[in-house]
Structure formats: C-alpha cells, structure tokens
Short mmCIF file of C-alpha atoms in Angstrom, two decimals:
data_model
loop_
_atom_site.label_atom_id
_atom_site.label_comp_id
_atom_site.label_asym_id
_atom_site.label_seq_id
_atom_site.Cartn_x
_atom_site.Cartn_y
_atom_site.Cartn_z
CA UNK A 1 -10.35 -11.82 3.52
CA UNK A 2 -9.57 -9.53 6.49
CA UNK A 3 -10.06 -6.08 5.86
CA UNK A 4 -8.50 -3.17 7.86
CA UNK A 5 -9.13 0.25 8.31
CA UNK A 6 -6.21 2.52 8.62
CA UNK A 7 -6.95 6.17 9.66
CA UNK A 8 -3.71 8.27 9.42
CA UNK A 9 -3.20 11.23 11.97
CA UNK A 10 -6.87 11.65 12.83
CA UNK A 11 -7.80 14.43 14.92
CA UNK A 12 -11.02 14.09 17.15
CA UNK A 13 -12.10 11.36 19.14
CA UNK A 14 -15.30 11.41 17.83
CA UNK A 15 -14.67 10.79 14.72
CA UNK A 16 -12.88 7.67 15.49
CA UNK A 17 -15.05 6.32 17.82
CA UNK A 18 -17.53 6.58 15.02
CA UNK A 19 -15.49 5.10 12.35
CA UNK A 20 -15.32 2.35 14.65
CA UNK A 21 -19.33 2.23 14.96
CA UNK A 22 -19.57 2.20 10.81
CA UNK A 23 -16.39 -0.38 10.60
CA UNK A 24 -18.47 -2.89 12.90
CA UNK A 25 -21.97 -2.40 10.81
CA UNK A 26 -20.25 -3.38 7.84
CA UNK A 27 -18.39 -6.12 9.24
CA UNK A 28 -14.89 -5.27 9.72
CA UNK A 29 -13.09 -5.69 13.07
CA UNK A 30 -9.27 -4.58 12.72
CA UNK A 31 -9.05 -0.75 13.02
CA UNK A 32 -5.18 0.84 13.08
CA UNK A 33 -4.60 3.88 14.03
CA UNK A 34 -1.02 5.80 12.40
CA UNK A 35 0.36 8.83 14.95
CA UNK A 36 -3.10 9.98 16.14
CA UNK A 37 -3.44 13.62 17.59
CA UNK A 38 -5.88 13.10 19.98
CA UNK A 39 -6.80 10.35 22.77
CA UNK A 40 -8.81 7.20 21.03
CA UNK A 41 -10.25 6.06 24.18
CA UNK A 42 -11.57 9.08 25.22
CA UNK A 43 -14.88 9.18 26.65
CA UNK A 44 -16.20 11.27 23.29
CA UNK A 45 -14.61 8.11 21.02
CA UNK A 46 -16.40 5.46 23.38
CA UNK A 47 -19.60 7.08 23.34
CA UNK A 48 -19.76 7.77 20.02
CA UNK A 49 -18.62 4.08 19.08
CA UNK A 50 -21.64 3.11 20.72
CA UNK A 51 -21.85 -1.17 20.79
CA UNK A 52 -17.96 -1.08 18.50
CA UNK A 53 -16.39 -0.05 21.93
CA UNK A 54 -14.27 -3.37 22.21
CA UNK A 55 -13.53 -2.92 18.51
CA UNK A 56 -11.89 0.62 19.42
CA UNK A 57 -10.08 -0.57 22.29
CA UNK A 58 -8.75 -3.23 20.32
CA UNK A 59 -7.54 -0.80 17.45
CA UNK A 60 -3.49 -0.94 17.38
CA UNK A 61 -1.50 2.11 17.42
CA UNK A 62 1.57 2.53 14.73
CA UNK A 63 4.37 5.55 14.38
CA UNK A 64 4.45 5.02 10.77
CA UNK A 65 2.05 4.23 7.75
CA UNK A 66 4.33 2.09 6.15
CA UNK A 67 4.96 0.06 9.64
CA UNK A 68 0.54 -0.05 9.52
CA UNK A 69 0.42 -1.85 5.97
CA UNK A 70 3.44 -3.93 6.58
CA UNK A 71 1.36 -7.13 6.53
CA UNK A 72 -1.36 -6.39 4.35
CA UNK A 73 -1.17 -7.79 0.84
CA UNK A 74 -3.15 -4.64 -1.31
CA UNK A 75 -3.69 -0.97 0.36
CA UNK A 76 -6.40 1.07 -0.76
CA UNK A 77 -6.09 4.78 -0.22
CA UNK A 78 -8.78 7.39 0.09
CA UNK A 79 -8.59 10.71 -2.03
CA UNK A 80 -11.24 13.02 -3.77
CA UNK A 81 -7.98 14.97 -5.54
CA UNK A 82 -6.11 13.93 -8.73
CA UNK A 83 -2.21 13.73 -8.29
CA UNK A 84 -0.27 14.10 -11.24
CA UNK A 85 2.16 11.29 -11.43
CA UNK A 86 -0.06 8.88 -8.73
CA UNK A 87 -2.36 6.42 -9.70
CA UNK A 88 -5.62 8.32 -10.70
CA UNK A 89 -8.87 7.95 -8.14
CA UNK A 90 -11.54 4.70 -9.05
CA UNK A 91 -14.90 3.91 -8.29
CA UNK A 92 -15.20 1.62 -5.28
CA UNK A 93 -16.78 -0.79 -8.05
CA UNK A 94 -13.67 -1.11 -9.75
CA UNK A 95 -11.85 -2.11 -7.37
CA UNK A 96 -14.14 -4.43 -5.16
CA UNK A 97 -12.61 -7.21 -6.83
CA UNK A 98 -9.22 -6.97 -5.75
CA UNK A 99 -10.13 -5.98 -2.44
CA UNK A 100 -12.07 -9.41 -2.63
CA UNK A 101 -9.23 -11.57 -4.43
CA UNK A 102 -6.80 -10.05 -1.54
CA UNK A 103 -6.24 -12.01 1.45
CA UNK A 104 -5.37 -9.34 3.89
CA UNK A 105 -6.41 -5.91 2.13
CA UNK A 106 -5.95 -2.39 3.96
CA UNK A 107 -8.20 0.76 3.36
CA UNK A 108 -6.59 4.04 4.48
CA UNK A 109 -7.86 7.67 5.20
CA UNK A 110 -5.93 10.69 5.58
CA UNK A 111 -6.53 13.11 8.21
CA UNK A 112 -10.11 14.54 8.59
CA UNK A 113 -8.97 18.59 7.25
CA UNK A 114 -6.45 17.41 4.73
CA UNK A 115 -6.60 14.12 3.71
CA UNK A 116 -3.82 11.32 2.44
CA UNK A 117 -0.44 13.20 1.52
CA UNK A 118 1.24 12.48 -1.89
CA UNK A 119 3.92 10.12 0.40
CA UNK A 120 0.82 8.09 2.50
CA UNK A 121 -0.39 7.74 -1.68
CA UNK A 122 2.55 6.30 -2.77
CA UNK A 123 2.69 3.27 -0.25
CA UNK A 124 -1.10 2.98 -2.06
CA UNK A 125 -1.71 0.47 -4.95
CA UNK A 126 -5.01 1.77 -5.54
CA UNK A 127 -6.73 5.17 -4.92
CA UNK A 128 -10.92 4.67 -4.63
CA UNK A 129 -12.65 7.97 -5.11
CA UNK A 130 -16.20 8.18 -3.55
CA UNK A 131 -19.03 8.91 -5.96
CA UNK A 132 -20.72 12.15 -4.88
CA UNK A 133 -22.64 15.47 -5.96
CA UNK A 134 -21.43 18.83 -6.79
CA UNK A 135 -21.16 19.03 -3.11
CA UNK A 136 -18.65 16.49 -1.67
CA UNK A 137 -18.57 17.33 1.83
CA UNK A 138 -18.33 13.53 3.54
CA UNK A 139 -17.13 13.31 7.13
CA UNK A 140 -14.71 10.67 8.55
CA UNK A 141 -17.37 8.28 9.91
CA UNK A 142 -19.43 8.37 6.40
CA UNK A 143 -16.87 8.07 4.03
CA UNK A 144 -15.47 4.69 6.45
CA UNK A 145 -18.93 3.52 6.19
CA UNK A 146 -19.89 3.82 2.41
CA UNK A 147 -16.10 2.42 1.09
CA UNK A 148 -16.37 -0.47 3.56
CA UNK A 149 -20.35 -1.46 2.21
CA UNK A 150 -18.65 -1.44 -1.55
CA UNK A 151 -15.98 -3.44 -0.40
CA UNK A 152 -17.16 -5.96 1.89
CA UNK A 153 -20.80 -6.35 0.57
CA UNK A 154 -21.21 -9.65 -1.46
CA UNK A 155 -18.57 -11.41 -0.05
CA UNK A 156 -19.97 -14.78 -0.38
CA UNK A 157 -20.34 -14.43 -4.51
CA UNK A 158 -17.54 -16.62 -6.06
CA UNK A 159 -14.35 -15.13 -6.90
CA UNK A 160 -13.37 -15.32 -10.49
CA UNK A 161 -9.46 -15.57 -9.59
CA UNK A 162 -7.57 -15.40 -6.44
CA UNK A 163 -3.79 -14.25 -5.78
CA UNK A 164 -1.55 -14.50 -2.90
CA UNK A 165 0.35 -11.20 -3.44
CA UNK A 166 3.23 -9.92 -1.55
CA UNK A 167 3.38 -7.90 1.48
CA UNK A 168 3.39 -4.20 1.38
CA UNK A 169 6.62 -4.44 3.60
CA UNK A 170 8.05 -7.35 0.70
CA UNK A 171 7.12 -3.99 -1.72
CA UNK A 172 8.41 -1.33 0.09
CA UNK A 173 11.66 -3.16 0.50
CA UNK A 174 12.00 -3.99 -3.20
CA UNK A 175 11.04 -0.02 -3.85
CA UNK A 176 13.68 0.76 -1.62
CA UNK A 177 16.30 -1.50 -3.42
CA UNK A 178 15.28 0.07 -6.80
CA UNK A 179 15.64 3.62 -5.85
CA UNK A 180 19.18 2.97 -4.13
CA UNK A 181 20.15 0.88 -7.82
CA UNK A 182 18.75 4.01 -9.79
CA UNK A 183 21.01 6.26 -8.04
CA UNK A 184 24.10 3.76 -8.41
CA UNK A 185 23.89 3.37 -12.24
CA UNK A 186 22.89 6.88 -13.04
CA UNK A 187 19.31 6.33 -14.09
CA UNK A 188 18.35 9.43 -11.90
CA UNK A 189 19.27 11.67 -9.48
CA UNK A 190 18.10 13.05 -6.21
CA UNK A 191 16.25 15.66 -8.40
CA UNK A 192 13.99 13.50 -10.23
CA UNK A 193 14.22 10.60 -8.27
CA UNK A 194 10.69 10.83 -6.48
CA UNK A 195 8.72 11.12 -9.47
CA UNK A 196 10.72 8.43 -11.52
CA UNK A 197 10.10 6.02 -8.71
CA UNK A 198 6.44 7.05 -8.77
CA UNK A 199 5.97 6.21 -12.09
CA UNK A 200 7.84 2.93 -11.80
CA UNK A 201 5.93 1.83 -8.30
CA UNK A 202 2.60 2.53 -10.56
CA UNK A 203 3.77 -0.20 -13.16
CA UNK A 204 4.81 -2.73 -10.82
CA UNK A 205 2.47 -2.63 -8.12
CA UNK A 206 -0.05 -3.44 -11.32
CA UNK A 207 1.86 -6.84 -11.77
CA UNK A 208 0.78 -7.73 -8.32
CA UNK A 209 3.54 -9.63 -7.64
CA UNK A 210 3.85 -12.65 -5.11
CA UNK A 211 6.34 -12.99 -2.92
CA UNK A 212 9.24 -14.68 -4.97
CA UNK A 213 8.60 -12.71 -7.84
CA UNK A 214 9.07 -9.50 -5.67
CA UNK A 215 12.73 -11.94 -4.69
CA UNK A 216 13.62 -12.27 -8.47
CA UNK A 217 13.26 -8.72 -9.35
CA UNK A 218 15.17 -7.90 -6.13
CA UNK A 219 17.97 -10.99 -7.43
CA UNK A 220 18.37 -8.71 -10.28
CA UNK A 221 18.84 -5.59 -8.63
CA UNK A 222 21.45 -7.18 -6.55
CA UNK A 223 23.15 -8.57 -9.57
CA UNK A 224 23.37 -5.50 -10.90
CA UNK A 225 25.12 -4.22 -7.83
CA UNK A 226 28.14 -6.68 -7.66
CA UNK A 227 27.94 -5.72 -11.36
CA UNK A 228 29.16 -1.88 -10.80
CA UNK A 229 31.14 -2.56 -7.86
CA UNK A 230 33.48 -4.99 -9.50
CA UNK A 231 33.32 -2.90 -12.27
CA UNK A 232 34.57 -0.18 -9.88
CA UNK A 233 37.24 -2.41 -8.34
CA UNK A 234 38.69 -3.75 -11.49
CA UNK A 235 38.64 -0.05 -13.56
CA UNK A 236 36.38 -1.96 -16.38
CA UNK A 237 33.01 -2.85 -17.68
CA UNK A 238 34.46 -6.01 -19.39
CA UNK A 239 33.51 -9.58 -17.19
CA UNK A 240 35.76 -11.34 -15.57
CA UNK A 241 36.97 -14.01 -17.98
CA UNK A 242 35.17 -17.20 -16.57
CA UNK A 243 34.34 -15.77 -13.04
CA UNK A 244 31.03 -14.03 -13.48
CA UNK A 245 28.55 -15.44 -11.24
CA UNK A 246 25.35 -16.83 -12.37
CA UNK A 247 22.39 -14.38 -11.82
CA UNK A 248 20.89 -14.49 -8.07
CA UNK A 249 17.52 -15.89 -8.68
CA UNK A 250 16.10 -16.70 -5.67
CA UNK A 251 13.56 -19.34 -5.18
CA UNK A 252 10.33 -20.17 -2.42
CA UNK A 253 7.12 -21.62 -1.95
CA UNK A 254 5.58 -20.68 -5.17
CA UNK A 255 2.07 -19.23 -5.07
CA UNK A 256 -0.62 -20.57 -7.04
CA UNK A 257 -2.23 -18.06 -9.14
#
C-alpha cells in the first residue's frame, strides 16, 4: 500500500514544506500538489521541510483534483463540516481498514482557510473527521500528521480481506456516463441533477467495485443508449423483431476478492 497525500490549492509555503516534514515521519513519500497558490520550493517550504526536502521536490504538480486521484484506487477526504447529501465525516479508526485493504489509497486536504469544497468531496469515497475538543483549531502540518499515524500505523498486522478496486479515473468515467444516461431517459434534469448523482455516487462507491464490474455497469448504460436512440430512429419503444443485440457485457482480468 502506497499512500498519497493530496493538498488542494494550498496557500503558504510553509505549510507545505511542513506537511512534507510530518508525511516523511509517518512514512509516506508521494506528496501531490492540485493548483497551488504559492511557490512549493520556496526557501520557507525547504526550511520548514527540514530532512523531507527531496520528498518536496519530488511532490508532482496537477491542474485538477480529479487528474491527482486518477490512479489511486480509494480517496479519503478531509472535512470537520457535515454536508447534507455527502457521505457523513468518520473516525480515522473506521476507516484504517480500507485505507489498509487499498492498494494505492489517496488522502486529500482542502485549502488551509476553507477547506475541501462540496465538488473536491464528491470525487471522495470516504470523508475522515479528526477527533478533537471544543476547540478544533488544527493547522495544515498537524492535521497531515495525525490522519497519516491512524492510517499508516500497524501496517504489518494481517489484513482480514483485500480488494483490487477500480481507479478513481475508471469511477469518474462511469459517473460521467451515468449522469449523461440520467439526462437522456428523463430520470433528472439539470436542476436536480447534482444532488441525484450525489446520492447515487454514495451507493456505488460503497460497492467498491473492481475494474470490470465498473465495465458491466458502464455495458448497461451503453445498452441503454442504443436503446433510446433506436427508439428515436424507428418512432417506437417496441424491439426490433429478432435484431436486438445481446446486452454489452464486457469482460477482463477478473480480480480476486
């Protein structure tokens, strides 16, 4: 397991040559970095990174969140604040052990005055909420530090179960497919499309599926496509007397649960 540390639009060097410091005491080595403000190899950032220099010179840059969790298999995000119609916040313990089952997990933190928007939430499987006092005042650097001890400490205990789950980009792509199939069938509109998808990413990114489930469910979106558009074409519902194509199930390497 490979664990990276995503910090989204963060504003001072310090603070991210200091997450970098906490990432390496705890073990992890792959720091990303979405549309930072500010300079991340500024003298303030090296000094403060102290012996994780390297690892801060190493981090990679992205435009995008989305292009950031592309290959990672579960993202994690950050938030002290309860969102309506988003998965609600956990204790770190609750979800150590799908950080640990994952192969190639992401944890992500939002900007240091505002922190992860409802969209950087979405792309989220998982919210973890940090267990504090009345006063829950955490900087950057601290909060990097305590989520990465719960997640990577005890790595070496067995795993009850492992799982080879898709890609977020595999996800985002299916997501994508499902909120252009809403639209064409009717089952929303640009209204209350958002929040319908929210709701549905919420059930099926708790399947965590693999990769050629994420293809199946995709098959039958597609099916249901050709379904409408011949539909269109021919000025009826009724199928094609012989002609309808089998369902586009497509198949891979299956995963081994």
């Amino acid at each position: 397991m490979t664990l990276a540390v995503v910090l989204v639009s963060p504003k001072t060097p310090g603070n991210i040559g200091s997450a970098a410091r906490a990432m390496l005491n705890m073990g992890a080595r792959d720091l990303r970095l979405v549309a930072p403000r500010c300079n991340h190899l500024d003298s303030g950032a090296v000094a403060m990174a102290v012996h994780a220099a390297d690892l801060l010179r190493g981090a990679t840059i992205y435009p995008t969140l989305r292009e950031a969790l592309a290959d990672r298999d579960l993202s994690v995000g950050t938030s002290a604040r309860i969102r309506s119609d988003l998965p609600q916040p956990q204790h770190p313990a609750q979800i150590r052990p799908f950080v640990r089952a994952a192969t190639a997990p992401a944890l992500v933190f939002g900007p240091e005055e505002s922190g992860l928007t409802n969209a950087d939430l979405e792309q989220c499987q998982m919210t973890v909420r940090i267990p504090t006092g009345d006063y829950a005042s955490l900087n950057l650097a601290q909060a990097v530090l305590l989520v990465c001890y719960e997640f990577l400490q005890g790595q070496d205990e067995p795993l009850d179960r492992t799982r080879k789950t898709a890609t977020r980009e595999e996800m985002e792509a299916m997501y994508g497919h499902l909120h252009d199939t809403m639209h064409l069938i009717g089952y929303t509109d640009a209204v209350r499309a958002r929040h319908t998808l929210r709701l549905w990413r919420a059930l099926l990114d708790r399947a965590l599926m693999n990769s050629a489930e994420s293809r199946l469910f995709r098959g039958l979106l597609r099916q249901v496509h050709w379904k409408v558009e011949d539909a269109a074409k021919r000025g009826t519902t009724e199928p094609r007397p012989g002609q309808e194509p089998e369902a586009q199930i497509e198949t891979g390497p299956q995963n081994q649960d």
